[in-house]
PDB file of C-alpha atoms in Angstrom:
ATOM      1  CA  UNK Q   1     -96.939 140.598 -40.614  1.00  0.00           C
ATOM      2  CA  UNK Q   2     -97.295 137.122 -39.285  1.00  0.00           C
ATOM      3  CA  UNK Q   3     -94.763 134.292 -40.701  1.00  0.00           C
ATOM      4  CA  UNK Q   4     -97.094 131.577 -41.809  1.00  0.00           C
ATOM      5  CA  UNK Q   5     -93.957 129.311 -43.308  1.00  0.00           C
ATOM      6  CA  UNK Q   6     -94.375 126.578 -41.008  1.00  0.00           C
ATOM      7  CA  UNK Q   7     -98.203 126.440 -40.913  1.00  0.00           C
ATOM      8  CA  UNK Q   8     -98.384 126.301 -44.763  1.00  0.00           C
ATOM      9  CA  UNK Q   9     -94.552 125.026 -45.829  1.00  0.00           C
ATOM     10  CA  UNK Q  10     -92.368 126.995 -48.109  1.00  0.00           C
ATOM     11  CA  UNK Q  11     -93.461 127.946 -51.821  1.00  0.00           C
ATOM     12  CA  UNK Q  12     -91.134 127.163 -54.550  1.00  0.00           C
ATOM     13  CA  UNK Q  13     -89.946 130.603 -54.630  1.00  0.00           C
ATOM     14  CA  UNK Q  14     -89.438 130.867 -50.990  1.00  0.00           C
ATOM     15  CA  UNK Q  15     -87.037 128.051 -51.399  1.00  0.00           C
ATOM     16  CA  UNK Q  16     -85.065 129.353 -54.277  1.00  0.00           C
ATOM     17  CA  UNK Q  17     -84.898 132.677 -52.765  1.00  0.00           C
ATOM     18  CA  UNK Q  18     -83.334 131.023 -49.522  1.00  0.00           C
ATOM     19  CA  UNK Q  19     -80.751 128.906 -51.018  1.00  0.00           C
ATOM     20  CA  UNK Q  20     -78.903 131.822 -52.893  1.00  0.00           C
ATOM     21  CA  UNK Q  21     -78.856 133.511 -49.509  1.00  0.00           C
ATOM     22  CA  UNK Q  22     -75.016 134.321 -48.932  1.00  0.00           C
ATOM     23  CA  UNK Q  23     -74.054 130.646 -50.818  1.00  0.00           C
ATOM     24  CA  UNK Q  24     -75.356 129.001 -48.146  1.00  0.00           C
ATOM     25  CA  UNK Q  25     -74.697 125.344 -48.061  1.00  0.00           C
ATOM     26  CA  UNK Q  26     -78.000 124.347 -46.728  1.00  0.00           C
ATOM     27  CA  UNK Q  27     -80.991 125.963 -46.496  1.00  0.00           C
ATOM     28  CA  UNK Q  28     -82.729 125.202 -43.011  1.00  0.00           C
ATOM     29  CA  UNK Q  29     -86.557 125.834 -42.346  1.00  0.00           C
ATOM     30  CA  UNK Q  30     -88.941 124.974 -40.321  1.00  0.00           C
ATOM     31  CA  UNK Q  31     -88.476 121.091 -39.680  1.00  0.00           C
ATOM     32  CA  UNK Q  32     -86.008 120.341 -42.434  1.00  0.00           C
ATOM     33  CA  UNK Q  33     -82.688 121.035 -44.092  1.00  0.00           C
ATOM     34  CA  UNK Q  34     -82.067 120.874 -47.773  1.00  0.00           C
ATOM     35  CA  UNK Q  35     -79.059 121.217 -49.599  1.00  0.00           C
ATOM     36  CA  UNK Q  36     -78.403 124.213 -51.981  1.00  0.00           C
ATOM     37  CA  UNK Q  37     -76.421 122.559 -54.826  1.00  0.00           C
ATOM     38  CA  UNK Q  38     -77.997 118.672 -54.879  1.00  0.00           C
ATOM     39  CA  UNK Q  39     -81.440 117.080 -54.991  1.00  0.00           C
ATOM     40  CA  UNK Q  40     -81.738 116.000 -51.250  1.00  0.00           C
ATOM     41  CA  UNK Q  41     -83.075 117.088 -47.891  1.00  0.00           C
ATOM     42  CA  UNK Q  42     -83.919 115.236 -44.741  1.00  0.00           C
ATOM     43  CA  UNK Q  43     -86.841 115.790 -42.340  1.00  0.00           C
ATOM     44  CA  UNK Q  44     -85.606 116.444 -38.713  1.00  0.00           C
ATOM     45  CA  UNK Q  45     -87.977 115.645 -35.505  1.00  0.00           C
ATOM     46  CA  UNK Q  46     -85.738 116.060 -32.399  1.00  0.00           C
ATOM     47  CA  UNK Q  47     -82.928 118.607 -33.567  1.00  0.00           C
ATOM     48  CA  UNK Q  48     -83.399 122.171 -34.056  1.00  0.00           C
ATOM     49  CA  UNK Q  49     -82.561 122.099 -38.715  1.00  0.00           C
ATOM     50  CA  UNK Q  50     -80.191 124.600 -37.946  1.00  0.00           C
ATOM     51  CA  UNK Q  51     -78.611 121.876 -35.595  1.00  0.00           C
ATOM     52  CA  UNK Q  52     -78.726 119.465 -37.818  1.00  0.00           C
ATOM     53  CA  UNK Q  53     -77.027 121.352 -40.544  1.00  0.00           C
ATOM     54  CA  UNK Q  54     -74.711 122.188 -38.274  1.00  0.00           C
ATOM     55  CA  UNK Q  55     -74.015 118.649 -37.139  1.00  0.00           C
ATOM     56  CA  UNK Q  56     -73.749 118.071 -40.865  1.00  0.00           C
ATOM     57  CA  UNK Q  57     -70.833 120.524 -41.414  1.00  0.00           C
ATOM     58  CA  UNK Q  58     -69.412 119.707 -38.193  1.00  0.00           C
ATOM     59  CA  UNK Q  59     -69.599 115.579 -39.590  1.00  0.00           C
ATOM     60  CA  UNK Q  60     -67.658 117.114 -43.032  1.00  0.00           C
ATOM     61  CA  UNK Q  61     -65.145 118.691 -41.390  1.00  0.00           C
ATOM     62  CA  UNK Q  62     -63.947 115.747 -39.046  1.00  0.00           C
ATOM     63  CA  UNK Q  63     -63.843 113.524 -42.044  1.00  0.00           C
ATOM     64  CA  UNK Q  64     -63.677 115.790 -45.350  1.00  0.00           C
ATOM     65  CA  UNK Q  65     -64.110 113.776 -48.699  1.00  0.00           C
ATOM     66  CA  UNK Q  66     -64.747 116.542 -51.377  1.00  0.00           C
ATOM     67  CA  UNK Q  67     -66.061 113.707 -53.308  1.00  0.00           C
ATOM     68  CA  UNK Q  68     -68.685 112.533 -50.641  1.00  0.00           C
ATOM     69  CA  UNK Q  69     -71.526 114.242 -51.166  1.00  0.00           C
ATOM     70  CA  UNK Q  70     -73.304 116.138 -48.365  1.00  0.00           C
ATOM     71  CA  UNK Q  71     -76.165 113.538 -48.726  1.00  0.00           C
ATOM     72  CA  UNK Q  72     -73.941 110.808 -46.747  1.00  0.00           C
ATOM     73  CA  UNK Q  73     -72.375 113.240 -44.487  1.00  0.00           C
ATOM     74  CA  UNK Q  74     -76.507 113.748 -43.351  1.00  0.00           C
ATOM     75  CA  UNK Q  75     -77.617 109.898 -43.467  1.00  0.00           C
ATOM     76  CA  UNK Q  76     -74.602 109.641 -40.891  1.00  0.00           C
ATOM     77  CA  UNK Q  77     -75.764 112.018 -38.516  1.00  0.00           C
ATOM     78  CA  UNK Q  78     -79.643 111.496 -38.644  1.00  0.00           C
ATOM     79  CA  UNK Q  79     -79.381 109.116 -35.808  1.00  0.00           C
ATOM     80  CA  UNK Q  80     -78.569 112.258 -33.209  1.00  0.00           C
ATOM     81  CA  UNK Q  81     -81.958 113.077 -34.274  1.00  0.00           C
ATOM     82  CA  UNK Q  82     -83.722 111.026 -31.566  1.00  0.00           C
ATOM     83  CA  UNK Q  83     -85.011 112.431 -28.185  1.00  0.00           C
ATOM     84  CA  UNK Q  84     -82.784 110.471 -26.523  1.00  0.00           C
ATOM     85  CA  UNK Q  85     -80.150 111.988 -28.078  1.00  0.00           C
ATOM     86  CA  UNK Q  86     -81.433 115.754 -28.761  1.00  0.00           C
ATOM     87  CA  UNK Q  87     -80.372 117.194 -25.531  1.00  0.00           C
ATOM     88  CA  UNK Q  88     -76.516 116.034 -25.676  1.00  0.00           C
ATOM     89  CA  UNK Q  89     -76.420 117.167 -29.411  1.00  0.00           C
ATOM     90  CA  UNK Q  90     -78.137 120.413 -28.883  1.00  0.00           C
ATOM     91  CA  UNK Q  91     -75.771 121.124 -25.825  1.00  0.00           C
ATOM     92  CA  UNK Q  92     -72.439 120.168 -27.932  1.00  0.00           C
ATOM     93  CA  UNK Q  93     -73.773 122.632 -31.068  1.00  0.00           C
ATOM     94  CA  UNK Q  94     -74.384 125.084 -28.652  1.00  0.00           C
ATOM     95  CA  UNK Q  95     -70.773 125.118 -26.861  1.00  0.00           C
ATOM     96  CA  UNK Q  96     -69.241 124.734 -31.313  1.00  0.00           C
ATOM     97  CA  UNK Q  97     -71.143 127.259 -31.695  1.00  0.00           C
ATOM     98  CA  UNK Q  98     -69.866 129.669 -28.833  1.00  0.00           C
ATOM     99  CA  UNK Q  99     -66.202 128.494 -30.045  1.00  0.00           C
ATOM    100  CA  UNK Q 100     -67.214 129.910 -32.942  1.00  0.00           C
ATOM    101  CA  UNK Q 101     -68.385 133.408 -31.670  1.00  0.00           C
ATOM    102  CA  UNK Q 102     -65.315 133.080 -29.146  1.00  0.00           C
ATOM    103  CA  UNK Q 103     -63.100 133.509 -32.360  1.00  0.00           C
ATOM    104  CA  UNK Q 104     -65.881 136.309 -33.824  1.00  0.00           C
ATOM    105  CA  UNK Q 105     -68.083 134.294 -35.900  1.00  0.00           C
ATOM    106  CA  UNK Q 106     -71.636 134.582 -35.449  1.00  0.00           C
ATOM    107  CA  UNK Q 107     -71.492 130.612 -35.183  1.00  0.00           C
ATOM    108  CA  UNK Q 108     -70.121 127.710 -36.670  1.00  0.00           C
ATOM    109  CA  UNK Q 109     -72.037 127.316 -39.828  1.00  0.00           C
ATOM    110  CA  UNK Q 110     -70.806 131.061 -40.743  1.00  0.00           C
ATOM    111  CA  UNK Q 111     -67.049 130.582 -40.815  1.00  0.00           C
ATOM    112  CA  UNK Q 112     -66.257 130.637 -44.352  1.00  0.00           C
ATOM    113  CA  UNK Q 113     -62.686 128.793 -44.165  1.00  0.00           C
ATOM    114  CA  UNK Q 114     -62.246 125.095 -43.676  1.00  0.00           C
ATOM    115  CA  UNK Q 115     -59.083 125.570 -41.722  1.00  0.00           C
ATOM    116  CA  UNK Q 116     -60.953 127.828 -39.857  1.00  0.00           C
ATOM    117  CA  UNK Q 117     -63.692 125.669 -38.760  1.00  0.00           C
ATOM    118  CA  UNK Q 118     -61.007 122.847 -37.812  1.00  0.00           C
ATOM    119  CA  UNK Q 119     -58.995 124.803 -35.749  1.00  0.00           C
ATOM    120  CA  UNK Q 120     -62.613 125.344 -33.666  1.00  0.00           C
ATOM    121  CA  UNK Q 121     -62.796 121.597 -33.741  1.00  0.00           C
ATOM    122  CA  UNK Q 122     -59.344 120.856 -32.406  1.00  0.00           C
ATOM    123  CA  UNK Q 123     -60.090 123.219 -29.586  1.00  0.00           C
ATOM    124  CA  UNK Q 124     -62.875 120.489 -28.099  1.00  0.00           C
ATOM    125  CA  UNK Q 125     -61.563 117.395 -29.431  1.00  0.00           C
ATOM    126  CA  UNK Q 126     -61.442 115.789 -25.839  1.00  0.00           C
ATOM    127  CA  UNK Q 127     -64.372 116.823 -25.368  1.00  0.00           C
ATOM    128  CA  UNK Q 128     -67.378 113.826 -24.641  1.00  0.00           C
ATOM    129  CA  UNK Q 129     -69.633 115.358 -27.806  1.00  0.00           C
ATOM    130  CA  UNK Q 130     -66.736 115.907 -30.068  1.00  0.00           C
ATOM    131  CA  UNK Q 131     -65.625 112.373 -29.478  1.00  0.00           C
ATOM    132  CA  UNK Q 132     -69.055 111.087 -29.797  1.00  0.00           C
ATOM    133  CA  UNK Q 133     -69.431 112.911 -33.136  1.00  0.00           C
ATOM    134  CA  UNK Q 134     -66.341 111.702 -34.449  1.00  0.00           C
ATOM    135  CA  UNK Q 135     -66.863 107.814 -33.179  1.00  0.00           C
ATOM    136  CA  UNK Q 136     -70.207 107.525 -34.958  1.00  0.00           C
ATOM    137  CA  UNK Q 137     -68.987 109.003 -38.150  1.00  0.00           C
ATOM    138  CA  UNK Q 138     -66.590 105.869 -38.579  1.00  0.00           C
ATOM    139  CA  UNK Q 139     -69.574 103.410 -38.998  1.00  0.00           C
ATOM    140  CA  UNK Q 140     -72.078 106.117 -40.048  1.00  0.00           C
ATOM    141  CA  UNK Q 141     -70.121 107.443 -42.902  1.00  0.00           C
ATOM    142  CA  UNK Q 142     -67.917 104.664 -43.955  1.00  0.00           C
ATOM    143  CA  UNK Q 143     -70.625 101.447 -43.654  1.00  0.00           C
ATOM    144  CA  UNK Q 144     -72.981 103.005 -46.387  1.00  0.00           C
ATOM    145  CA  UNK Q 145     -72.609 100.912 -49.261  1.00  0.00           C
ATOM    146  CA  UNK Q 146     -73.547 103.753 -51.390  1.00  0.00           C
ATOM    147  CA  UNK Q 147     -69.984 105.486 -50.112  1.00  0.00           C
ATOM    148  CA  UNK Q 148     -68.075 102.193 -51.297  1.00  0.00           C
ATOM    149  CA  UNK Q 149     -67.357 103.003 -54.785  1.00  0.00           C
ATOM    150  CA  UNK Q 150     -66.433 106.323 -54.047  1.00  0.00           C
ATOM    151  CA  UNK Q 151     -63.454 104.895 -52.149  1.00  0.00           C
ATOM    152  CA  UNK Q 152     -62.268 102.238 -54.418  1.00  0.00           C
ATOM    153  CA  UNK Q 153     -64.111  99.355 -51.978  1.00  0.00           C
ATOM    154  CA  UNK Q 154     -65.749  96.845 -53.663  1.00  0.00           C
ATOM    155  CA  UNK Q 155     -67.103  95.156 -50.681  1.00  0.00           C
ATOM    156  CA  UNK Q 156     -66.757  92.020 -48.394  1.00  0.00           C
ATOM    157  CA  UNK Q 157     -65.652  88.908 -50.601  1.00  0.00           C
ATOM    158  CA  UNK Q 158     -66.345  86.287 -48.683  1.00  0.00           C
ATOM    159  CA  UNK Q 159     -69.347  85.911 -50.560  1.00  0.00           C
ATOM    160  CA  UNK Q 160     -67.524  85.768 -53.842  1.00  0.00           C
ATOM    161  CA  UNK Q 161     -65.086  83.022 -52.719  1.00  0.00           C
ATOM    162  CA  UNK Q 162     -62.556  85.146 -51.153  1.00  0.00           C
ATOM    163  CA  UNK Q 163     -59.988  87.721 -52.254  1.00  0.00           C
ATOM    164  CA  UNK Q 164     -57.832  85.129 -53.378  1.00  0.00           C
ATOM    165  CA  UNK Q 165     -59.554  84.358 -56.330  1.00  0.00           C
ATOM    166  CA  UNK Q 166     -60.791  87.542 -56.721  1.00  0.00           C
ATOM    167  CA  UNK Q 167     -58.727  90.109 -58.166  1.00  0.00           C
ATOM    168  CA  UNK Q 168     -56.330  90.297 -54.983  1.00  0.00           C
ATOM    169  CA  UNK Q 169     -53.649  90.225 -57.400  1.00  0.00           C
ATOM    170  CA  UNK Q 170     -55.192  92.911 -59.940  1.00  0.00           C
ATOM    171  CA  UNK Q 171     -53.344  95.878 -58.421  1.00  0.00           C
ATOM    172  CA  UNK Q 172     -50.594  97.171 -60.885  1.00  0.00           C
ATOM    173  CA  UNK Q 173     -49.298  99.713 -58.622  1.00  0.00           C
ATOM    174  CA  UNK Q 174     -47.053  97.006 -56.910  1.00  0.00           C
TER     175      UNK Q 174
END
């Protein structure tokens, strides 16, 4: 039987069906990844999806916030997904993901554990993609206003006269 998912896109059902797979945390198809528990997904042009959920997990893990939703973890990333960038990105999923196997996981995405998964990420740590990874995630993650509130930040206050002036002394924790 020929697959015709990517000529016609999945059907509603198709999508369901996939997401309750095994509690996957994304579902990947042809061209995109979606997320299983939140209204989101992300179009991907460069990156295999399955890299780019990958590179999602891989973003989580490095800087876990269980209040951060997945959505942020994947606006952070989506700038690997450039052909400039593809081949690097593909190459440093591709040696995560043979960690992963090294230590009996079919690949990175399937170990369950968190620990797990860091321990794989502490074994290439000096490694150029790892470092890459991790140095974008600082601005990527952190310098979306959206993430702000989530942290306590209410932005810059220059704007609003300084700190100063500005609830600088508000904190009754002192």
């Amino acid at each position: 039987m020929k697959d015709t998912t990517s000529q016609r896109g999945l059907t509603r059902r198709e999508l369901l069906s996939r997401s309750m797979a095994a509690g996957a945390s994304f579902v990947v198809g042809a061209g995109y990844v979606a997320s299983t528990d939140a209204a989101w997904a992300m179009e991907t042009t460069a990156l295999k999806p399955e890299t780019m959920a990958t590179l999602i997990q891989m973003a989580r893990d490095i800087y876990p916030h269980d209040h951060v939703a997945d959505e942020y973890y994947a606006i952070a990333v989506k700038g690997y997904d450039s052909a400039e960038a593809a081949p690097g990105v593909e190459a440093g999923i591709a040696a995560l993901n043979a960690a992963a196997q090294g230590k009996g996981h079919a690949d990175y995405l399937s170990v369950g554990w968190e620990r797990d998964r860091v321990d794989i990420l502490r074994g290439m740590e000096d490694s150029a993609f790892f470092q890459q990874i991790r140095g974008g995630l600082v601005t990527g993650l952190y310098n979306q206003k959206a993430v702000w509130p989530l942290f306590g930040y209410e932005g810059e206050s220059f704007s609003k006269g300084g700190y100063l002036e500005n609830g600088f002394d508000d904190i009754t924790w002192i």
